[in-house]
mmCIF file of C-alpha atoms in Angstrom:
data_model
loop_
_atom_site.group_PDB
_atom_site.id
_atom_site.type_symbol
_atom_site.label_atom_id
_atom_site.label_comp_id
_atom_site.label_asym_id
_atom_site.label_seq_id
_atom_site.Cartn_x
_atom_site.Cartn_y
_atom_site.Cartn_z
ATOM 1 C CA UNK A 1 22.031 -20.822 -18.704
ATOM 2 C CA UNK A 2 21.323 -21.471 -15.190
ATOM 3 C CA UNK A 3 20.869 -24.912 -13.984
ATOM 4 C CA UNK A 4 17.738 -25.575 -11.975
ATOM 5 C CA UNK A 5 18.963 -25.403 -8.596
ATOM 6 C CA UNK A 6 20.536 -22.421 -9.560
ATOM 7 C CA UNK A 7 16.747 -20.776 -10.309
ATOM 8 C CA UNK A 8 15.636 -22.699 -7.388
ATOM 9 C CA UNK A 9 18.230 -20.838 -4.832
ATOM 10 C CA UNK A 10 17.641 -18.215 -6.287
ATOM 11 C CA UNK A 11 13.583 -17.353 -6.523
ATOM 12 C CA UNK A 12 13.113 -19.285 -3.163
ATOM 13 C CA UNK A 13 15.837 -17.794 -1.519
ATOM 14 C CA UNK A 14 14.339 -14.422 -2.522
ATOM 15 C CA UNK A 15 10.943 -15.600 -1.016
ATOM 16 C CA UNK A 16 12.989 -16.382 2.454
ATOM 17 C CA UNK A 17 14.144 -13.401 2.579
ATOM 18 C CA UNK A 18 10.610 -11.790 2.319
ATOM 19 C CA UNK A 19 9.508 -14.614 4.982
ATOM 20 C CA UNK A 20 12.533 -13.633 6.809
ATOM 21 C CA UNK A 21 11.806 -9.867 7.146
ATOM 22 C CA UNK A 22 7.755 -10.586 8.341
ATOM 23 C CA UNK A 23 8.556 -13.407 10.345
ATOM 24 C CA UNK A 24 12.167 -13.758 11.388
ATOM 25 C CA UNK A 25 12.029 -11.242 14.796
ATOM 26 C CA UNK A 26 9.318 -13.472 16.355
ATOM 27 C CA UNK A 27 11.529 -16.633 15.637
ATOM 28 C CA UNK A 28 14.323 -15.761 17.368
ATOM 29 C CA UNK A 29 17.170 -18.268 15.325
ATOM 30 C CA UNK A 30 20.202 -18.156 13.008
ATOM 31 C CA UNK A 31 18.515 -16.856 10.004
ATOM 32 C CA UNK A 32 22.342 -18.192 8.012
ATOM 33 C CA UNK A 33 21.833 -21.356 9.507
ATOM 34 C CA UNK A 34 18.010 -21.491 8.885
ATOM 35 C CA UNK A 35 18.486 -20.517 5.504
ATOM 36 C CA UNK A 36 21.265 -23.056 4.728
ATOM 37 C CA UNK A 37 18.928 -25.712 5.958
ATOM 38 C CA UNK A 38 15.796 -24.837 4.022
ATOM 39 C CA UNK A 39 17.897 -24.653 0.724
ATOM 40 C CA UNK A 40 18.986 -27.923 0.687
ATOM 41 C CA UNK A 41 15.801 -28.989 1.763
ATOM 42 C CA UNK A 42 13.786 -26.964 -0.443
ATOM 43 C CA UNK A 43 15.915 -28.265 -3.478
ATOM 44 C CA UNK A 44 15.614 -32.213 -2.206
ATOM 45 C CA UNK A 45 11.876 -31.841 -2.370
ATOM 46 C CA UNK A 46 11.548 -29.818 -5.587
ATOM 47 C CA UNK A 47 13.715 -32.477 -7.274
ATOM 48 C CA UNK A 48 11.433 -35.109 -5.486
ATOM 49 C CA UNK A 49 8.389 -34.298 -6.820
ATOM 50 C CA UNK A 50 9.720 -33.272 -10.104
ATOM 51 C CA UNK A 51 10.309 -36.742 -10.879
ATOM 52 C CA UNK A 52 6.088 -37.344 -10.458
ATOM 53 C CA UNK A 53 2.941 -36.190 -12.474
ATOM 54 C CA UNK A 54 2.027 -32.953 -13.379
ATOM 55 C CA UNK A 55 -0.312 -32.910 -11.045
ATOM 56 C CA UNK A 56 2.273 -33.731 -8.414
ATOM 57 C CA UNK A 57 4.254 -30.918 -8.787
ATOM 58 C CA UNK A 58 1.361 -27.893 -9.443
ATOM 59 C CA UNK A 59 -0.736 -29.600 -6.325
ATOM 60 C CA UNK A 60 1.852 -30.508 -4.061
ATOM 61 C CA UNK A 61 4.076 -28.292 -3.980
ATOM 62 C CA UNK A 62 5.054 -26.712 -0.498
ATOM 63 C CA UNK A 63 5.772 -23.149 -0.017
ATOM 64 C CA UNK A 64 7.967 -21.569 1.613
ATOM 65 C CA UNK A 65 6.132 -20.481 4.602
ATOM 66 C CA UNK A 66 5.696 -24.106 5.694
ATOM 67 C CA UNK A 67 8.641 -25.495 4.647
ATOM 68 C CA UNK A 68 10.378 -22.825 6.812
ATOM 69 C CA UNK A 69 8.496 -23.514 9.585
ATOM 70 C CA UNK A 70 8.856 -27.227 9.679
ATOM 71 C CA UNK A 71 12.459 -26.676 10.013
ATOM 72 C CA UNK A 72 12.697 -24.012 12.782
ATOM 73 C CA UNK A 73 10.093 -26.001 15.134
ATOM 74 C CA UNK A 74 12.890 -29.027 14.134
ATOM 75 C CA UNK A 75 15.743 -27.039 15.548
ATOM 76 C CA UNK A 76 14.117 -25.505 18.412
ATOM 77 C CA UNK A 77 12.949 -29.066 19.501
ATOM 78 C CA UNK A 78 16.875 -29.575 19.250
ATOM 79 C CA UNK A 79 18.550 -26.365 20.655
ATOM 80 C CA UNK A 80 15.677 -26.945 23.798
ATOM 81 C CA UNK A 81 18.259 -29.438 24.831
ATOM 82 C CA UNK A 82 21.683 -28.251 24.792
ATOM 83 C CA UNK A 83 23.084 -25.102 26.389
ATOM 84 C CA UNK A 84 22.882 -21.276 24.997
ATOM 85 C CA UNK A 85 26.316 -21.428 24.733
ATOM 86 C CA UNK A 86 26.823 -24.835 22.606
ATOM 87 C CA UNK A 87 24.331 -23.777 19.710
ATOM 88 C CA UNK A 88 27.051 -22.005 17.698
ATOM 89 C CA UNK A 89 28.624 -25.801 17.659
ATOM 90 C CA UNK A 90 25.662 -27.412 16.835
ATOM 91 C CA UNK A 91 25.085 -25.237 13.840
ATOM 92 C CA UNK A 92 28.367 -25.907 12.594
ATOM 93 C CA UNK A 93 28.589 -29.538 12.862
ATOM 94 C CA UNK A 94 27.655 -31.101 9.235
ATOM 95 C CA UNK A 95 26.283 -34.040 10.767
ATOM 96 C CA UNK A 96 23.873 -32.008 12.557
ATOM 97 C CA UNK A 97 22.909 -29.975 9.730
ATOM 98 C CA UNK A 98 22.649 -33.442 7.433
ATOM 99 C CA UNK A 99 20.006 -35.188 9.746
ATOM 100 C CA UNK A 100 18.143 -31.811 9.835
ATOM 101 C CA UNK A 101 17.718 -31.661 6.053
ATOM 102 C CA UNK A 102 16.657 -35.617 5.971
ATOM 103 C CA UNK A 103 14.383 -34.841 8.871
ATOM 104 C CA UNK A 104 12.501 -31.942 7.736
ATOM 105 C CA UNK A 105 13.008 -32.986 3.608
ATOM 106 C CA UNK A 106 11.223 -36.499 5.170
ATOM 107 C CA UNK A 107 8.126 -35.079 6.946
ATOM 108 C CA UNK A 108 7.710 -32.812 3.600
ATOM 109 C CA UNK A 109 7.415 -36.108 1.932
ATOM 110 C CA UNK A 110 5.456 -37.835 3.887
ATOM 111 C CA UNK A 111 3.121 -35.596 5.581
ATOM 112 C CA UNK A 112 2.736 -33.360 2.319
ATOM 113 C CA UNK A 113 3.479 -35.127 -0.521
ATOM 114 C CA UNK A 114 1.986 -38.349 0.624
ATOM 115 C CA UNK A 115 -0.432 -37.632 3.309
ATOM 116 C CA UNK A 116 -3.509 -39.523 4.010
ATOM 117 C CA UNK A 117 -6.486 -38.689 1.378
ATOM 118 C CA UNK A 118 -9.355 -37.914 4.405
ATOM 119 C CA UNK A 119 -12.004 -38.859 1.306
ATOM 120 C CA UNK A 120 -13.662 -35.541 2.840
ATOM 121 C CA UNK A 121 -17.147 -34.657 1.385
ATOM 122 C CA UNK A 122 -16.913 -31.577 1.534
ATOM 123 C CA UNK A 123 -13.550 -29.157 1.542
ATOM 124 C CA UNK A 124 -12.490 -26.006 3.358
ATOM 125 C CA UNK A 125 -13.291 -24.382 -0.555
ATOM 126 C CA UNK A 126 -16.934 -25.455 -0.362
ATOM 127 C CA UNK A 127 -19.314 -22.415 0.315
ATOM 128 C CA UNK A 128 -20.867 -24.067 3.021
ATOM 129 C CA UNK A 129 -17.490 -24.418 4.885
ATOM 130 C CA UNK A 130 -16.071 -21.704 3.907
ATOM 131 C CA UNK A 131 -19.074 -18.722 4.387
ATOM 132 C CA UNK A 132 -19.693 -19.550 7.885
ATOM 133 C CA UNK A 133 -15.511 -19.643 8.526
ATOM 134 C CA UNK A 134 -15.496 -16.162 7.636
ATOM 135 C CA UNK A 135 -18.561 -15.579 9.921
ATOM 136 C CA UNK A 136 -17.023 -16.807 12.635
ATOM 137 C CA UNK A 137 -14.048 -15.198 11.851
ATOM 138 C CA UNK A 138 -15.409 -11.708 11.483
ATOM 139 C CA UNK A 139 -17.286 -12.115 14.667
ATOM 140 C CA UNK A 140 -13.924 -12.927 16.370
ATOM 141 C CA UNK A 141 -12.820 -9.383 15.647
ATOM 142 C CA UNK A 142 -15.690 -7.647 17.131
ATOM 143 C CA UNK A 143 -14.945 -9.989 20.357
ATOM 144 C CA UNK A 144 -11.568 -8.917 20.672
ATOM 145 C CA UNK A 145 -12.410 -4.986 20.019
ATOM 146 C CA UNK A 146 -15.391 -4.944 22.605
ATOM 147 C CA UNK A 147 -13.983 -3.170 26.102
ATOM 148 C CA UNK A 148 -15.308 -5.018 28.806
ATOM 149 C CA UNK A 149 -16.631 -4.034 31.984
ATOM 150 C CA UNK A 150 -13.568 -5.127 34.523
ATOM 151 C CA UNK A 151 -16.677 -5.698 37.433
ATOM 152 C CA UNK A 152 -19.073 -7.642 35.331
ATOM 153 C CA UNK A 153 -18.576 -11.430 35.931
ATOM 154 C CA UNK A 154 -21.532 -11.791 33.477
ATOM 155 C CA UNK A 155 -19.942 -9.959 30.404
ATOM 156 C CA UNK A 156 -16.631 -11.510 31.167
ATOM 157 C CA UNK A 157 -17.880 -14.978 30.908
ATOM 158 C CA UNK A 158 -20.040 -14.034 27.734
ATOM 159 C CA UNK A 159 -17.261 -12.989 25.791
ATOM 160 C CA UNK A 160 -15.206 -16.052 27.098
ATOM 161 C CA UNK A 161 -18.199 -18.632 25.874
ATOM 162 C CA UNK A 162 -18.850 -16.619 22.848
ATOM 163 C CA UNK A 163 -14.900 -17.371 21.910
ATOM 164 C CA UNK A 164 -14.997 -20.845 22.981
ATOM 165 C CA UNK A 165 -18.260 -21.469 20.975
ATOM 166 C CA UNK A 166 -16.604 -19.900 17.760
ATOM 167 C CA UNK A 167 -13.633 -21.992 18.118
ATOM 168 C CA UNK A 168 -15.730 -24.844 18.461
ATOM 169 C CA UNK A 169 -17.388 -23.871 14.805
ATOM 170 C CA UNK A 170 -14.405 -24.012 13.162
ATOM 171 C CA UNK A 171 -13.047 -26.933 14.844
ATOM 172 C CA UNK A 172 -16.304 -28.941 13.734
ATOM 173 C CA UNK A 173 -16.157 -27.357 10.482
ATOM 174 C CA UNK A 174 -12.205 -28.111 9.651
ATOM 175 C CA UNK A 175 -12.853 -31.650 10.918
ATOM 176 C CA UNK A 176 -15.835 -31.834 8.400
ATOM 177 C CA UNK A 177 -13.599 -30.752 5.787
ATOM 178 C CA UNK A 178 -10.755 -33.106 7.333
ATOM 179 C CA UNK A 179 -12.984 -36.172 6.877
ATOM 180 C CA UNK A 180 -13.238 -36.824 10.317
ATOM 181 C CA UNK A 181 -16.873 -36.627 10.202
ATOM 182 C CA UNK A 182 -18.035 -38.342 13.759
ATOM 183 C CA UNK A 183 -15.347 -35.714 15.351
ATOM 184 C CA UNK A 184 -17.076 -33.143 13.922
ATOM 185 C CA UNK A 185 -20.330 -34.576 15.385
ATOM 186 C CA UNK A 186 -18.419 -34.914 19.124
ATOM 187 C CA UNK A 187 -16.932 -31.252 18.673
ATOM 188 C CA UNK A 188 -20.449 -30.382 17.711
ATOM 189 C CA UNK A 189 -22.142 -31.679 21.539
ATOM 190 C CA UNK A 190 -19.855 -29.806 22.921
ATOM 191 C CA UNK A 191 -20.615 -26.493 21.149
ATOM 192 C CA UNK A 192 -24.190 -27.557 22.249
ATOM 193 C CA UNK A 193 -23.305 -28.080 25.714
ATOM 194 C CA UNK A 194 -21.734 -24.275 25.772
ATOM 195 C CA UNK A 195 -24.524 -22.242 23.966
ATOM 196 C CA UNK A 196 -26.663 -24.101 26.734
ATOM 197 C CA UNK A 197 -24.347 -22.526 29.543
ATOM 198 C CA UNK A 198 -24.526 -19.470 27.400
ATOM 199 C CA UNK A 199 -28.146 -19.057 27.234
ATOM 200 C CA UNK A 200 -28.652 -19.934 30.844
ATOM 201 C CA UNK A 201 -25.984 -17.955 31.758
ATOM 202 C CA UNK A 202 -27.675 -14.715 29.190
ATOM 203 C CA UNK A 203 -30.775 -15.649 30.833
ATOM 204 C CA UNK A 204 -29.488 -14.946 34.811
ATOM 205 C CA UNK A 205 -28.090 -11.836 36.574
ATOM 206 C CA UNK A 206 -24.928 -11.157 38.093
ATOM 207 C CA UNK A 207 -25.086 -13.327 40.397
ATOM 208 C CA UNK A 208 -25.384 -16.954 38.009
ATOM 209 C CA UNK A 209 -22.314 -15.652 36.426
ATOM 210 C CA UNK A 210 -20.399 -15.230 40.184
ATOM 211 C CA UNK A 211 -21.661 -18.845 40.938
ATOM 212 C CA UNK A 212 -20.024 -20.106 37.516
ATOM 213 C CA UNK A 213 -16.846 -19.291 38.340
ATOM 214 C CA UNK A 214 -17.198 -20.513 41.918
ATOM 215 C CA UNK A 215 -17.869 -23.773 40.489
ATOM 216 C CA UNK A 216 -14.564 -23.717 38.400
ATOM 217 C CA UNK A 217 -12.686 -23.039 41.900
ATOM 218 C CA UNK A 218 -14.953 -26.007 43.285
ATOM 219 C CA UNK A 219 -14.569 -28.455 40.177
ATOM 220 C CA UNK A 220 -10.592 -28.077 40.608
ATOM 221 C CA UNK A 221 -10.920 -28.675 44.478
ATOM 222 C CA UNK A 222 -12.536 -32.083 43.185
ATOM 223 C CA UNK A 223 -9.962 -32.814 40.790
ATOM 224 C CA UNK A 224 -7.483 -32.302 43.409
ATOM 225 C CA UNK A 225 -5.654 -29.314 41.636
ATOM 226 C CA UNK A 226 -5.942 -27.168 44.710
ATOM 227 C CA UNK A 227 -3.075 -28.165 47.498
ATOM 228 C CA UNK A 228 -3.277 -24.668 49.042
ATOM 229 C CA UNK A 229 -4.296 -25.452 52.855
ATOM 230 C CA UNK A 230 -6.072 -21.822 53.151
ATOM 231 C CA UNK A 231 -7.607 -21.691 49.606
ATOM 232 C CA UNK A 232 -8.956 -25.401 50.208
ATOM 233 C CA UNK A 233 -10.484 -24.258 53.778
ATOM 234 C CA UNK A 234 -11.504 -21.369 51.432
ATOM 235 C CA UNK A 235 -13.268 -22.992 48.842
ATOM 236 C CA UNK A 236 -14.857 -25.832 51.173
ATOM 237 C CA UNK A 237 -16.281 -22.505 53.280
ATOM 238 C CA UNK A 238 -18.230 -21.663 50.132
ATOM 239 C CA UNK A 239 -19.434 -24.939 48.890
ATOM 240 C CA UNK A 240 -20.485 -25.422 52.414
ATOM 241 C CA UNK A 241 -22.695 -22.039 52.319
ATOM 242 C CA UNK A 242 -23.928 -22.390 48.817
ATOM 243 C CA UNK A 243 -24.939 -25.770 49.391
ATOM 244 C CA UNK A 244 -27.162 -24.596 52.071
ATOM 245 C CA UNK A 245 -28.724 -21.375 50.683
ATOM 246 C CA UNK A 246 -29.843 -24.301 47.915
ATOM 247 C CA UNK A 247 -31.286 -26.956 50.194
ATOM 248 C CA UNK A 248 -28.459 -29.216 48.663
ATOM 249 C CA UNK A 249 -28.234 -32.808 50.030
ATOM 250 C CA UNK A 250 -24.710 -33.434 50.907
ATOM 251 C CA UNK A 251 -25.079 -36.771 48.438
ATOM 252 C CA UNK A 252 -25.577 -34.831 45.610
ATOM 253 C CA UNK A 253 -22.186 -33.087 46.217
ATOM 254 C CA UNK A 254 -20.537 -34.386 42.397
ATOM 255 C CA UNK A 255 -23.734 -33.349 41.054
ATOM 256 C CA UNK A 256 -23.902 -30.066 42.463
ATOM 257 C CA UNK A 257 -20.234 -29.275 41.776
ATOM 258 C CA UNK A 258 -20.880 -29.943 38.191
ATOM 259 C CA UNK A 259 -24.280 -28.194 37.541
ATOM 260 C CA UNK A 260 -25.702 -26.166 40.982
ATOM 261 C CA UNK A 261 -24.524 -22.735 39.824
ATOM 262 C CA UNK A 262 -27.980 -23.323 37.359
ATOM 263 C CA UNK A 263 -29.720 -23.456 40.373
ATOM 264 C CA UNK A 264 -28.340 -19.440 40.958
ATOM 265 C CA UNK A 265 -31.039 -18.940 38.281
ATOM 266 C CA UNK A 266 -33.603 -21.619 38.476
ATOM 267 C CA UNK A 267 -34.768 -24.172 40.543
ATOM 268 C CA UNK A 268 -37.933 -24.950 38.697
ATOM 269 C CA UNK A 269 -38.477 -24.198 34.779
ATOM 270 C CA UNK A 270 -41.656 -23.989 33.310
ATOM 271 C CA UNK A 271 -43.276 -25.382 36.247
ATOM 272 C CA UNK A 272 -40.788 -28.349 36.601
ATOM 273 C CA UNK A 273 -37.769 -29.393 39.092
ATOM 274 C CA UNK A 274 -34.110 -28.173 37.370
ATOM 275 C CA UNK A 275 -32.248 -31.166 37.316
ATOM 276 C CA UNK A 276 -28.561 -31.201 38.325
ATOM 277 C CA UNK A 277 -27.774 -32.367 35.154
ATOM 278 C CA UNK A 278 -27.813 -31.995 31.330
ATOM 279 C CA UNK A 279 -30.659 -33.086 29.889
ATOM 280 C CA UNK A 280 -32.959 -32.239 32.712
ATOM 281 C CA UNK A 281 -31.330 -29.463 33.803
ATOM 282 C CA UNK A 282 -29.084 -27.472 31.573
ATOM 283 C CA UNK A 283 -30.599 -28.245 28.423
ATOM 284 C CA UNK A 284 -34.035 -27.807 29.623
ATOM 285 C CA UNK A 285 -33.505 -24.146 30.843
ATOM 286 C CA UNK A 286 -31.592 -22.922 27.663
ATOM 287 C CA UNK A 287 -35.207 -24.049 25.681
ATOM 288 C CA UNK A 288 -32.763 -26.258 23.405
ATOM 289 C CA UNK A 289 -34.216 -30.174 24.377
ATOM 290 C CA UNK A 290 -35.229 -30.039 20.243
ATOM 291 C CA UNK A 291 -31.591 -31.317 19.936
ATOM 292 C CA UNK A 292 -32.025 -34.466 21.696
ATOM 293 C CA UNK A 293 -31.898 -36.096 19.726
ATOM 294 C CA UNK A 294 -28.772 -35.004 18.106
ATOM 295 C CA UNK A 295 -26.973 -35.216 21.550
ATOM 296 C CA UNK A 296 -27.825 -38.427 21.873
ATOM 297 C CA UNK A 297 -26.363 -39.634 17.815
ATOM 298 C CA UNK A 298 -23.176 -37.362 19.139
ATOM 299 C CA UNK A 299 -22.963 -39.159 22.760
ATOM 300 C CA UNK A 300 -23.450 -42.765 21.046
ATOM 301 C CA UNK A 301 -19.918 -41.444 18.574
ATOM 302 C CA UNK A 302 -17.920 -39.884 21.157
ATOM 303 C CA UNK A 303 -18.532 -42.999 23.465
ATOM 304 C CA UNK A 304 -17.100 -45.807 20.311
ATOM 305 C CA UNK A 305 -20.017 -47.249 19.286
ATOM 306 C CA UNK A 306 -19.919 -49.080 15.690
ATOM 307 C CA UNK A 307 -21.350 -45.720 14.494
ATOM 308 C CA UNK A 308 -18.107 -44.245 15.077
ATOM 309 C CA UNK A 309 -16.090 -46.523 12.274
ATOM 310 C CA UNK A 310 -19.201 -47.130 10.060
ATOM 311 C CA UNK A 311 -21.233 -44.176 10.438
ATOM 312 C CA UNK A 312 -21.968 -43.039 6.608
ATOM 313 C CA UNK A 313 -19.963 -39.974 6.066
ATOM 314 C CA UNK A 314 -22.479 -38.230 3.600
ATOM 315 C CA UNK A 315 -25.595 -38.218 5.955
ATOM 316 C CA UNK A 316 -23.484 -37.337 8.680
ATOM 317 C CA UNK A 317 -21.793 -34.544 7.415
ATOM 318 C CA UNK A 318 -24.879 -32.837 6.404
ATOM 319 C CA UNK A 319 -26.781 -33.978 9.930
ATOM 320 C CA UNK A 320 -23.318 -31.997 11.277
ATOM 321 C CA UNK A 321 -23.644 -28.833 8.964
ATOM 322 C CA UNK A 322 -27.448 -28.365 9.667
ATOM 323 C CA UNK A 323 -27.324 -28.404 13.551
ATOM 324 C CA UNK A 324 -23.982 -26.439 13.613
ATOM 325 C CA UNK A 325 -25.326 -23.577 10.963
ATOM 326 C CA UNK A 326 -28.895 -23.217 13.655
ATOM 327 C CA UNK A 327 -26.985 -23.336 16.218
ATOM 328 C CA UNK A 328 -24.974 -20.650 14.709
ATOM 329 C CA UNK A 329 -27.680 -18.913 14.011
ATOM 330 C CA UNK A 330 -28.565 -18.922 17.363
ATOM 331 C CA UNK A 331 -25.442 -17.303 18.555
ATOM 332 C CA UNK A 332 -24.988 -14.827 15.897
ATOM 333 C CA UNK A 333 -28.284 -13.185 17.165
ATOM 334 C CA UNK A 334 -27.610 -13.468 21.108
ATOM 335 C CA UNK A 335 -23.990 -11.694 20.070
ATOM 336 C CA UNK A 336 -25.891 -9.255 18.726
ATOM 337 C CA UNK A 337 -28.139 -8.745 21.388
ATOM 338 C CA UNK A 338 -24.875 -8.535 24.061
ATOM 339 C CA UNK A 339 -23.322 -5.976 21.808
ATOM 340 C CA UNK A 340 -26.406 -3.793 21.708
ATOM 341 C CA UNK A 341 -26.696 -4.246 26.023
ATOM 342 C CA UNK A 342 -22.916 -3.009 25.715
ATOM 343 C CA UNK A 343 -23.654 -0.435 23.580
ATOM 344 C CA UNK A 344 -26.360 1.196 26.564
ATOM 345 C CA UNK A 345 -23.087 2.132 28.117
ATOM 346 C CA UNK A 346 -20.097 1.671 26.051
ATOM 347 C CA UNK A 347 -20.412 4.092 23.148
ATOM 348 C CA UNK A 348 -17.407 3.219 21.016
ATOM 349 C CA UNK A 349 -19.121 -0.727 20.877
ATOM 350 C CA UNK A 350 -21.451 1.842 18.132
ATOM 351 C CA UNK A 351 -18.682 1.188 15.450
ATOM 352 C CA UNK A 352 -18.080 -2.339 16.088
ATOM 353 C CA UNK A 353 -21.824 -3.034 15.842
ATOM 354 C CA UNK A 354 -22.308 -0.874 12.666
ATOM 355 C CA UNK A 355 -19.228 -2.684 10.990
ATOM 356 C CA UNK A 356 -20.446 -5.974 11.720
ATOM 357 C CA UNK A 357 -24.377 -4.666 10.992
ATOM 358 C CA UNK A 358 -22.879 -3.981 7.087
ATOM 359 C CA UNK A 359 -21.047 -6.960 6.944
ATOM 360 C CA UNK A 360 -24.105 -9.278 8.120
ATOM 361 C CA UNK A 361 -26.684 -7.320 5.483
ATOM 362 C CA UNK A 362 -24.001 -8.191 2.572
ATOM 363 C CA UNK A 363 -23.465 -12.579 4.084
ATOM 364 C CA UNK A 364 -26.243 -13.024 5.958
ATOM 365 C CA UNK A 365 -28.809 -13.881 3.161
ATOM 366 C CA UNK A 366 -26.649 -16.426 2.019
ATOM 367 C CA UNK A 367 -25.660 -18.251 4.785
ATOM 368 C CA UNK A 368 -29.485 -18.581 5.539
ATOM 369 C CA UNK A 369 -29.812 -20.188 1.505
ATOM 370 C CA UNK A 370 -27.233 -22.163 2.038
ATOM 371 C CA UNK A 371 -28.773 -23.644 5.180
ATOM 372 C CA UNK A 372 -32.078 -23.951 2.733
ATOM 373 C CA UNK A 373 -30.011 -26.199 0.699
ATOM 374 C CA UNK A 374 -28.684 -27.972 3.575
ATOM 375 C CA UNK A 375 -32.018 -28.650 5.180
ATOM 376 C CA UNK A 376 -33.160 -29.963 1.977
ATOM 377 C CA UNK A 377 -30.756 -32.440 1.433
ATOM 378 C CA UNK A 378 -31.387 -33.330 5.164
ATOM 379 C CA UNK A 379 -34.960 -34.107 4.979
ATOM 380 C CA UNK A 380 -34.166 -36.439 1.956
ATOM 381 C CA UNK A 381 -31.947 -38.935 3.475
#
């Protein structure tokens, strides 16, 4: 009868192979050596958490795609310092291989087996996580099928703000679940900040989204990122020119380097001046000042107030969920909107947008009860 190392080098050294043969072109290493290294880890752990609960060895268990990961970013970090030609010596010196194993077997341990319990309210599991992750991650594949137009600054920097803001969903989200609750709430202002660009930048012509990137040439001139002699002479040409076609004081230079290009589409809103600035500016022309107040509980975390360490992680997680699912809202329906204007002269976009049309009619409803449900539990705190 086979002992139970014997099992274990056998089943999980079948499942490396099967890693091996997805995975193993795109690592580039020894798979002998890699293999010899995850079997002695593999079996280390396994007899690690054998010794535990139950519980221990059903729950944390790691499989082999991690495990086998662990160990390859170990030895790259490694081989990144010796020659080409000195690997094959490194490989085959047992000392080497030993402090590998107790290496990778030791971040199993600790970062696995014994990581830090986030006390999380909710979990990447609970539907109101994991519904809008699949949202977002749907919509990602329409992104990356739409064709854009090569001369259109403006669809360009849509589809770059629409990938950023869906990034910034799950990164809020998986901090939620993470139990990093007032993270979530700083990721949040800054999804905020970039649906305001985004509707501003929805709102204006060609010519907003030409000044946008301007700005990013004008922004690294500040930062000093530019050394170029003729791109600085370049750049300080343009700010020169733009600051004068928008009766901009020289004083309000930083300003105008961070926010004039809103000026591209208005200098007044609603019969009042356009601030160079967030809340007067920005915000006010994307229509979204409602979340004030939300800005403000997010600028009072990212900026380590006592709310940062004591904020209560229940309220906040649902004051997180029910601002992130209406903004969401907000963005499924003005990537809608840009797919249909793509579709005026894009045809195949017709497939994409039907796709995503079906999928939407089958999730949509329920997103919008769970957000019901959220909402609730918001107005009772």
């Amino acid at each position: 009868m086979p002992t139970s190392e014997e099992m274990i080098i056998k089943l999980d050294g079948n499942l490396f192979e099967v890693f091996w043969n997805t995975y193993g072109e795109q690592i580039k290493l020894n798979k002998e050596f890699i293999k010899r290294v995850f079997l002695a880890v593999d079996i280390k752990y396994k007899n690690r958490i054998s010794d535990g609960s139950v519980a221990d060895a059903l729950l944390k268990n790691v499989g082999v795609f991690d495990m086998v990961n662990y160990i390859c970013a170990e030895h790259k970090f490694h081989l990144s310092m010796f020659k080409p030609e000195t690997w094959n010596d490194l490989e085959n010196d047992e000392k080497y291989f030993n402090q590998l194993v107790n290496i990778c077997y030791d971040k199993l341990f600790i970062n696995e087996f014994r990581s830090i319990d986030p006390r999380a309210v909710i979990s990447k599991y609970s539907v109101e996580t994991s519904l809008l992750t699949m949202f977002v991650n749907r919509m990602f594949v329409v992104l990356g099928q739409v064709k854009l137009d090569p001369q259109s600054a403006k669809q360009k920097l849509q589809a770059d703000i629409f990938a950023k803001c869906l990034m910034l969903i799950k990164s809020t989200l998986n901090q939620l679940c993470d139990g990093l609750e007032t993270e979530a709430m700083s990721s949040w202002r800054t999804f905020h900040e970039l649906i305001c660009v985004l509707c501003v930048i929805t709102k204006g012509d060609e010519k907003v989204a030409q000044a946008y990137f301007r700005h990013l040439k004008y922004g690294a001139y500040s930062r000093g990122e530019i050394t170029d002699e003729k791109e600085i002479e370049s750049i300080l040409a343009s700010m020169e020119k733009d600051m004068l076609a928008l009766e901009v004081k020289k004083a309000n230079k930083e300003k105008f380097i961070n926010y004039g290009w809103i000026h591209w589409a208005y200098k007044r809103y609603n019969d009042e001046e356009v601030k160079m600035n967030f809340l007067g500016g920005l915000q006010k022309v994307a229509d979204l000042t409602e979340y004030k107040k939300y800005y403000e509980i997010a600028s009072d975390v990212t900026h380590s107030t006592p709310l940062l360490v004591y904020a209560n992680k229940t309220n906040l997680t649902t004051t997180t969920l029910k601002i992130t699912y209406e903004l969401f809202f907000r963005l499924e329906t003005m990537f809608i909107n840009w797919l249909a204007e793509d579709l005026k002269v894009n045809p195949s976009t017709e497939k994409y947008l039907y796709d995503y049309l079906m999928f939407k009619k089958m999730y949509k409803p329920k997103v919008e009860i769970i957000y019901q449900i959220i909402n609730v539990k918001y107005s009772r705190m």
